[in-house]
Structure formats: structure tokens, C-alpha cells
Amino acid sequence: MQIFANLDQFATQAGQEIGTTDYITVTQAMINTFAEATGDQQWIHLDTERAAQESPFGTTIAHGFLTLSLA
């Protein structure tokens, strides 16, 4: 872990990777749980059959705020 004493120290790291972690696989179960917690029940997140037919991605997609919260 890197700890920066001030903003100037942090600025010296521009362009460098800091604080990286392993990748996380976002599962349908995670998406379903997030939808339940937030009340966002849009079909594009939850309905796997409809998403396979109608989504340009061919599958459901994670909520934007779920993705953001994992960042």
C-alpha cells in the first residue's frame, strides 16, 4: 500500500498504476442483488431471456452504479 503525505506526492504518480487489484467477475446474482437493494428492476439488468433477444449485447448488463461502486 502506498500512502501519500500530501497532494504533491500523489501528483508525482501521474501516469503510473497505483492501487490495482485483481479483476472481479460480475455475476447475474450480483446484478440481481443490486437490483433488489436499489429498486432498479429494468429488464436489461434482470431478464436474461429478453436480453438475449433484444439487447445489442445479447445478455443482461450490470447497473452503472454497481459498476461504479466496484471501481
mmCIF file of C-alpha atoms in Angstrom:
data_model
loop_
_atom_site.group_PDB
_atom_site.id
_atom_site.type_symbol
_atom_site.label_atom_id
_atom_site.label_comp_id
_atom_site.label_asym_id
_atom_site.label_seq_id
_atom_site.Cartn_x
_atom_site.Cartn_y
_atom_site.Cartn_z
ATOM 1 C CA MET A 1 0.000 0.000 0.000
ATOM 2 C CA GLN A 2 1.201 3.473 -0.839
ATOM 3 C CA ILE A 3 0.412 6.351 1.470
ATOM 4 C CA PHE A 4 0.830 9.882 0.216
ATOM 5 C CA ALA A 5 1.592 12.585 2.771
ATOM 6 C CA ASN A 6 0.247 15.323 0.546
ATOM 7 C CA LEU A 7 -1.185 16.118 -2.851
ATOM 8 C CA ASP A 8 2.242 16.924 -4.292
ATOM 9 C CA GLN A 9 3.463 13.374 -3.522
ATOM 10 C CA PHE A 10 0.335 11.961 -5.126
ATOM 11 C CA ALA A 11 0.830 14.122 -8.227
ATOM 12 C CA THR A 12 4.267 12.560 -8.813
ATOM 13 C CA GLN A 13 2.473 9.287 -9.610
ATOM 14 C CA ALA A 14 0.635 10.680 -12.646
ATOM 15 C CA GLY A 15 0.687 8.096 -15.422
ATOM 16 C CA GLN A 16 1.633 5.253 -13.064
ATOM 17 C CA GLU A 17 -0.551 2.372 -11.904
ATOM 18 C CA ILE A 18 -1.368 2.616 -8.216
ATOM 19 C CA GLY A 19 -3.826 0.669 -6.106
ATOM 20 C CA THR A 20 -4.524 -2.053 -8.643
ATOM 21 C CA THR A 21 -6.491 -5.141 -7.626
ATOM 22 C CA ASP A 22 -7.492 -8.447 -9.144
ATOM 23 C CA TYR A 23 -10.334 -8.487 -11.664
ATOM 24 C CA ILE A 24 -13.846 -9.178 -10.380
ATOM 25 C CA THR A 25 -16.350 -11.190 -12.366
ATOM 26 C CA VAL A 26 -19.746 -9.532 -12.125
ATOM 27 C CA THR A 27 -22.302 -12.334 -11.907
ATOM 28 C CA GLN A 28 -26.019 -12.285 -12.589
ATOM 29 C CA ALA A 29 -26.522 -12.982 -8.888
ATOM 30 C CA MET A 30 -24.624 -9.779 -8.040
ATOM 31 C CA ILE A 31 -26.741 -7.838 -10.533
ATOM 32 C CA ASN A 32 -29.955 -9.308 -9.114
ATOM 33 C CA THR A 33 -28.933 -8.453 -5.542
ATOM 34 C CA PHE A 34 -28.043 -4.894 -6.565
ATOM 35 C CA ALA A 35 -31.398 -4.528 -8.337
ATOM 36 C CA GLU A 36 -33.200 -5.692 -5.214
ATOM 37 C CA ALA A 37 -31.249 -3.294 -2.999
ATOM 38 C CA THR A 38 -31.769 -0.265 -5.240
ATOM 39 C CA GLY A 39 -35.203 -0.966 -6.694
ATOM 40 C CA ASP A 40 -33.858 -0.745 -10.254
ATOM 41 C CA GLN A 41 -35.701 -3.653 -11.832
ATOM 42 C CA GLN A 42 -35.183 -2.760 -15.516
ATOM 43 C CA TRP A 43 -35.359 -5.796 -17.788
ATOM 44 C CA ILE A 44 -31.953 -5.038 -19.322
ATOM 45 C CA HIS A 45 -30.424 -5.968 -15.960
ATOM 46 C CA LEU A 46 -32.631 -8.873 -14.906
ATOM 47 C CA ASP A 47 -34.468 -10.595 -17.748
ATOM 48 C CA THR A 48 -31.881 -12.920 -19.292
ATOM 49 C CA GLU A 49 -34.257 -14.299 -21.936
ATOM 50 C CA ARG A 50 -35.448 -10.892 -23.122
ATOM 51 C CA ALA A 51 -31.904 -9.520 -23.053
ATOM 52 C CA ALA A 52 -30.735 -12.420 -25.221
ATOM 53 C CA GLN A 53 -33.368 -11.427 -27.789
ATOM 54 C CA GLU A 54 -33.483 -7.640 -27.590
ATOM 55 C CA SER A 55 -30.264 -6.351 -26.086
ATOM 56 C CA PRO A 56 -27.500 -5.359 -28.500
ATOM 57 C CA PHE A 57 -25.155 -7.153 -26.081
ATOM 58 C CA GLY A 58 -27.045 -10.450 -26.227
ATOM 59 C CA THR A 59 -27.160 -10.662 -22.440
ATOM 60 C CA THR A 60 -28.057 -8.620 -19.386
ATOM 61 C CA ILE A 61 -25.847 -5.736 -18.348
ATOM 62 C CA ALA A 62 -24.763 -4.559 -14.919
ATOM 63 C CA HIS A 63 -26.163 -1.365 -13.461
ATOM 64 C CA GLY A 64 -23.937 1.638 -13.989
ATOM 65 C CA PHE A 65 -23.879 2.360 -10.267
ATOM 66 C CA LEU A 66 -22.961 -1.267 -9.491
ATOM 67 C CA THR A 67 -20.003 -0.941 -11.821
ATOM 68 C CA LEU A 68 -19.079 2.421 -10.327
ATOM 69 C CA SER A 69 -19.301 1.105 -6.776
ATOM 70 C CA LEU A 70 -16.846 -1.672 -7.629
ATOM 71 C CA ALA A 71 -14.313 0.789 -9.027
#
